[in-house]
PDB file of C-alpha atoms in Angstrom:
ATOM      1  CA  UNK A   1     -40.079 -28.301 -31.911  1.00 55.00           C
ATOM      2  CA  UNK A   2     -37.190 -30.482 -29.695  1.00 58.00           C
ATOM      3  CA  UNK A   3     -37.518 -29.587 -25.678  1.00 53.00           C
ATOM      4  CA  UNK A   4     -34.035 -28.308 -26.127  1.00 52.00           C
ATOM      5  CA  UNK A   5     -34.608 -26.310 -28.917  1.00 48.00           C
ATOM      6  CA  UNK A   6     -37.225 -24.735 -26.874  1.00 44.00           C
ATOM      7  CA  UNK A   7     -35.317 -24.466 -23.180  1.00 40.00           C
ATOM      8  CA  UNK A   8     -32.469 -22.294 -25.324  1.00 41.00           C
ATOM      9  CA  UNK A   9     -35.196 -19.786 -27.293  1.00 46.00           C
ATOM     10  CA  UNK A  10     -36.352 -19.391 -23.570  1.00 45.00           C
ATOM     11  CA  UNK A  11     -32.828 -19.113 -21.955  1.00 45.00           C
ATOM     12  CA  UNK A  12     -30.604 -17.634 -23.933  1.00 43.00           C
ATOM     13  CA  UNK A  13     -32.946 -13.849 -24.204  1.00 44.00           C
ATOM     14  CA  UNK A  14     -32.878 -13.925 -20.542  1.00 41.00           C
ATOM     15  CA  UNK A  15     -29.257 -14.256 -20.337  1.00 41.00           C
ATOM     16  CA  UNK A  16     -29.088 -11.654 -23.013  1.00 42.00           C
ATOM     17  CA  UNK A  17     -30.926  -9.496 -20.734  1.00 42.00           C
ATOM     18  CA  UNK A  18     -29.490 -10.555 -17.625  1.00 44.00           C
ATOM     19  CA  UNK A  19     -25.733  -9.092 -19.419  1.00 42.00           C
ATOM     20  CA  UNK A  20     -23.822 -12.010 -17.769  1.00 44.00           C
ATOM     21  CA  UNK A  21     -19.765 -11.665 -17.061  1.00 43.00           C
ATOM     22  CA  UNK A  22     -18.700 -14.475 -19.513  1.00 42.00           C
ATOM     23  CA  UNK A  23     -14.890 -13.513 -18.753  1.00 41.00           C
ATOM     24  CA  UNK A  24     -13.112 -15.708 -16.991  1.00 42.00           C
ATOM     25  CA  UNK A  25     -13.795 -15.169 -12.818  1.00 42.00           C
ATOM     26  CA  UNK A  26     -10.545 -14.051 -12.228  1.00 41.00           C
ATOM     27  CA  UNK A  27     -10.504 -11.369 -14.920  1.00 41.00           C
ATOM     28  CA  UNK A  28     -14.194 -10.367 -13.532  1.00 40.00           C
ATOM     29  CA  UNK A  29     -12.210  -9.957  -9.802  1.00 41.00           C
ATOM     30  CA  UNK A  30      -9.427  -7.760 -11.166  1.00 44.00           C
ATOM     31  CA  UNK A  31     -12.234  -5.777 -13.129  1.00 46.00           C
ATOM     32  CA  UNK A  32     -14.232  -5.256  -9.559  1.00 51.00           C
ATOM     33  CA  UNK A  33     -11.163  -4.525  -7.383  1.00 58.00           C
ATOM     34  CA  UNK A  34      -9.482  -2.486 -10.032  1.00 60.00           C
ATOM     35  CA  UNK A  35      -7.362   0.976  -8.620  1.00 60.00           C
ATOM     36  CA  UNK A  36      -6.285   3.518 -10.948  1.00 70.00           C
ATOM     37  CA  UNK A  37      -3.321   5.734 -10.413  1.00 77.00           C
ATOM     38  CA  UNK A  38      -2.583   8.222  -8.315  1.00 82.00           C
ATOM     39  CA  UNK A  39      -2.924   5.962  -5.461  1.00 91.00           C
ATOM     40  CA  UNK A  40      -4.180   8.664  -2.362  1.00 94.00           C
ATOM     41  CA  UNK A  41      -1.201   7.658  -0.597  1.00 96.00           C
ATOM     42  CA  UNK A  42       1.450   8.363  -3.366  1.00 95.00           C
ATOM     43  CA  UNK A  43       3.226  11.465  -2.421  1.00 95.00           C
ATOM     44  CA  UNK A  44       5.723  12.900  -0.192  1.00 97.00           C
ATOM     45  CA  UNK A  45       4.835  12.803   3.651  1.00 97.00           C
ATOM     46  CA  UNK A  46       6.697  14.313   6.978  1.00 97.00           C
ATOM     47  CA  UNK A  47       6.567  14.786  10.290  1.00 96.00           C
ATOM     48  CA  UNK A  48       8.793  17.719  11.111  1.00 92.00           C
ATOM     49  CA  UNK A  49       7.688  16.947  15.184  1.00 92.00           C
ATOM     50  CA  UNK A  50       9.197  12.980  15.133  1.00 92.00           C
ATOM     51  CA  UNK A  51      11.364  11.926  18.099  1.00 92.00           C
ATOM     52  CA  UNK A  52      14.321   9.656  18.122  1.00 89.00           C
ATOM     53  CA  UNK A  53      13.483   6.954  15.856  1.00 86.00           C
ATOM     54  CA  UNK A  54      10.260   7.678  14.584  1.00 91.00           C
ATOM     55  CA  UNK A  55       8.752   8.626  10.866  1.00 94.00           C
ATOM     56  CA  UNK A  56       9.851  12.009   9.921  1.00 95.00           C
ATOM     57  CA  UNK A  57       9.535  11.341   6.004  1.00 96.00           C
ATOM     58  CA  UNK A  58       7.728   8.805   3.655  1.00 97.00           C
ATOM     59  CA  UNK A  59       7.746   8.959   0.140  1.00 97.00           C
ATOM     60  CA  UNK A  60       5.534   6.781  -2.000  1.00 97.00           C
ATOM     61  CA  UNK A  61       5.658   6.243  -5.440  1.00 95.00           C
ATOM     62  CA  UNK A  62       2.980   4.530  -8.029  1.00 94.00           C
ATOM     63  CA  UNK A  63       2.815   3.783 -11.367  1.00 93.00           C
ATOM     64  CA  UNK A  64      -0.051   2.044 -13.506  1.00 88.00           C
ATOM     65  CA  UNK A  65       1.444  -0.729 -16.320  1.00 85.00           C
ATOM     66  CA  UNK A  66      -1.405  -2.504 -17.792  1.00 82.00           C
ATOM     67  CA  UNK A  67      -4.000  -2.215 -15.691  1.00 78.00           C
ATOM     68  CA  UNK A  68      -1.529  -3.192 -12.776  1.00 86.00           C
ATOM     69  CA  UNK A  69      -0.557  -0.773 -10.004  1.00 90.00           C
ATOM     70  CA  UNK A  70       3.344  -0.841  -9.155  1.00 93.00           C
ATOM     71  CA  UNK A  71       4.225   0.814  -5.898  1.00 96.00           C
ATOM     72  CA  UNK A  72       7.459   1.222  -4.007  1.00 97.00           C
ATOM     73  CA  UNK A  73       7.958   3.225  -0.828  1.00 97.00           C
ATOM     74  CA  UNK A  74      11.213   4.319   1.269  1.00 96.00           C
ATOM     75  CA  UNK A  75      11.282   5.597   4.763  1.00 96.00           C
ATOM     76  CA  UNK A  76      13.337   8.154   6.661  1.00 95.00           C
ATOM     77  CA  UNK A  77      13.615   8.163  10.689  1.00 93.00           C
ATOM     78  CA  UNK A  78      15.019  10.478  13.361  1.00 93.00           C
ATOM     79  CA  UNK A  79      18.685   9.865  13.686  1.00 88.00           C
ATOM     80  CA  UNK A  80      21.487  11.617  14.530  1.00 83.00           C
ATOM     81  CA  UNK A  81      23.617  13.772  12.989  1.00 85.00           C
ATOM     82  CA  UNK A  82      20.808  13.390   9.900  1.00 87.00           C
ATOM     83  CA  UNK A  83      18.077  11.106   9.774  1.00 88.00           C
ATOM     84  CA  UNK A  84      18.740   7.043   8.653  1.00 90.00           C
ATOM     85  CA  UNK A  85      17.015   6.676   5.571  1.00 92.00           C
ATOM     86  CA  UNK A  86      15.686   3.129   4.417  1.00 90.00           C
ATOM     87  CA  UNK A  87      16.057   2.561   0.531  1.00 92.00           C
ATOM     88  CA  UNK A  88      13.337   2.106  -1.644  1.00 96.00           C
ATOM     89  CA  UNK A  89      11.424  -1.126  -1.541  1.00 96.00           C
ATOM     90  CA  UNK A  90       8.517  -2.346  -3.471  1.00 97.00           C
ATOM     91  CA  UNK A  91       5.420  -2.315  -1.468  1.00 97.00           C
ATOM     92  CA  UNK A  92       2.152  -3.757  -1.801  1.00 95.00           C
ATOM     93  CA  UNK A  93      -1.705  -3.049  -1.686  1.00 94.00           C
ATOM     94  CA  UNK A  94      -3.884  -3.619   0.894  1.00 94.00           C
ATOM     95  CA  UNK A  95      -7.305  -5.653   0.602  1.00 91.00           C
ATOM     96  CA  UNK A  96      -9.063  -2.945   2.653  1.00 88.00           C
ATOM     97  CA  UNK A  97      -7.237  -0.050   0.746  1.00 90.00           C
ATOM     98  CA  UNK A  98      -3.903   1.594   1.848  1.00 95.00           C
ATOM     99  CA  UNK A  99      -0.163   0.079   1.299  1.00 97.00           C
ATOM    100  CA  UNK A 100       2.154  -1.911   2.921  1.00 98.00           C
ATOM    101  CA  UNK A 101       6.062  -2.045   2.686  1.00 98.00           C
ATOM    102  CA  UNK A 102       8.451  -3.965   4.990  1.00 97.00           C
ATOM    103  CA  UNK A 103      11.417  -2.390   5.052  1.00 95.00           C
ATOM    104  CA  UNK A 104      14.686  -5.442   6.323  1.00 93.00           C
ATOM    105  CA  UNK A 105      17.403  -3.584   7.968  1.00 88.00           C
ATOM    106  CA  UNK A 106      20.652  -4.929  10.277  1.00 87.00           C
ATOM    107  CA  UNK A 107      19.157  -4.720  13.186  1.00 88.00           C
ATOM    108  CA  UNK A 108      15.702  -5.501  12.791  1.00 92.00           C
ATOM    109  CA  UNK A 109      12.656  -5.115   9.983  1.00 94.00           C
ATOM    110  CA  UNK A 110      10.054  -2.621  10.119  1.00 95.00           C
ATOM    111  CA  UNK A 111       6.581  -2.915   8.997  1.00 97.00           C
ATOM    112  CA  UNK A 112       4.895   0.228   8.035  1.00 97.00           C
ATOM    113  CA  UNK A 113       1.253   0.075   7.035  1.00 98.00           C
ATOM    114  CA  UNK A 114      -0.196   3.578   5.380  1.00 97.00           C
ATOM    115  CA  UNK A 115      -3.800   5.003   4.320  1.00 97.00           C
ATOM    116  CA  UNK A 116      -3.958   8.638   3.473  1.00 96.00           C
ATOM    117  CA  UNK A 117      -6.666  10.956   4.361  1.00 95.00           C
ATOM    118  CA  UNK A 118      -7.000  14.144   2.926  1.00 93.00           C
ATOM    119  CA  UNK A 119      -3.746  15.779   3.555  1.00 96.00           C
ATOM    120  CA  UNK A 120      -2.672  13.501   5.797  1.00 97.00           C
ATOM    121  CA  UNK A 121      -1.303   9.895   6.089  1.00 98.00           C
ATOM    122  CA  UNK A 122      -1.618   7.838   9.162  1.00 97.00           C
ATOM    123  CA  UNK A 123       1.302   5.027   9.493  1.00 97.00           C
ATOM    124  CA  UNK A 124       1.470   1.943  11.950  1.00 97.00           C
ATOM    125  CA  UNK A 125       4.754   1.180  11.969  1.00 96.00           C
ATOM    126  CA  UNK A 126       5.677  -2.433  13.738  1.00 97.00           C
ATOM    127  CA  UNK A 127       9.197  -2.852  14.599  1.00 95.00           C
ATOM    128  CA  UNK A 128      10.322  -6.391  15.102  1.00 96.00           C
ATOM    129  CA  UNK A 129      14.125  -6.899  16.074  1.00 95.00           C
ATOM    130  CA  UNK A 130      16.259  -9.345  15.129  1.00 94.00           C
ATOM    131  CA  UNK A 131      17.751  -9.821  18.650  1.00 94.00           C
ATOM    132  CA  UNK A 132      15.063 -12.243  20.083  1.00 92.00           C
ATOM    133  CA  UNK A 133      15.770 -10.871  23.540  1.00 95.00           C
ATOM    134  CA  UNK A 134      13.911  -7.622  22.624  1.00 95.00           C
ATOM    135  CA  UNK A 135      10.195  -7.108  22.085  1.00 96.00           C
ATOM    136  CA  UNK A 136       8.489  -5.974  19.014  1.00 96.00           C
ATOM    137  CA  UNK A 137       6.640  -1.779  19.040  1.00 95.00           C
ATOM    138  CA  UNK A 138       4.249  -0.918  17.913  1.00 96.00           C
ATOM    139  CA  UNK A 139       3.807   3.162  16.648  1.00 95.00           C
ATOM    140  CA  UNK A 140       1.577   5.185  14.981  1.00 95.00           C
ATOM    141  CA  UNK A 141       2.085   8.395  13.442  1.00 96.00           C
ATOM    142  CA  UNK A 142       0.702  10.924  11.357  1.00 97.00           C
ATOM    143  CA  UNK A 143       2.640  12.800   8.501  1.00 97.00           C
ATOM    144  CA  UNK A 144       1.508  15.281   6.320  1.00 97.00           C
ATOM    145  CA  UNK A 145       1.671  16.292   2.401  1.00 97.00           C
ATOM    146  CA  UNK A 146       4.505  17.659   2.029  1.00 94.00           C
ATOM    147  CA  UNK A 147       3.899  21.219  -0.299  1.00 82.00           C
ATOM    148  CA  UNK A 148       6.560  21.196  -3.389  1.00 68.00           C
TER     149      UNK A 148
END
């Protein structure tokens, strides 16, 4: 019997055994990092305590097409006579879990990151101004699930 003959009867039962990932390694990363709808942060979240410009609403919504999670967020702050309300605006996963939406507005672009907990959502929101004379903030807050 050929050496070669004899290195695959040897070879291929152990990789038989072994169950490699023959797919592509792309298609074996979207397998591993996979997330399946509902997100924990999808939902409706408030804040009935904000102050003047701070969270007092988040809604997040998420929907699963082909094995690919679509999400899109909006944001509501306190304002006066009613609070300003930022349209909706696709958002994005994080690596380490949670979402992310940057929200552009006239006078400056806020970026809220989110990860829910239980009943609860905790949001960092980082508020960068157009006006280069002012400096960017930094907030956190924590909203909770709003009951329907």
């Amino acid at each position: 019997m050929p050496a070669q003959a004899l290195v695959l009867l040897l070879i291929v039962p152990l990789l038989l055994l072994s169950g490699p990932d023959l797919r592509p390694p792309a298609a074996a990363a979207q397998t591993a990092t996979r997330v399946y709808c509902p997100l924990p942060e999808e939902g409706i979240w408030v804040d009935k305590a904000a102050k003047w410009q701070e969270l007092t609403r988040l809604e997040v919504e998420a929907t699963c097409v082909d094995d690919r999670v679509q999400v899109r967020a909006r944001a509501f702050m306190r304002c006066s006579p009613r609070d300003c309300k930022w349209g909706w605006t696709e958002a994005e996963l994080r690596p380490g879990g949670g979402v992310r939406v940057r929200l552009e507005g006239f006078f400056g672009t806020r970026d809220i990151k989110m990860r829910a907990f239980g009943d609860n959502i905790e949001a960092d929101v980082l508020v960068v101004p157009h006006d280069p004379l002012q400096q960017e903030e930094l907030t956190s807050h924590i909203l909770k699930r709003a009951r329907r």
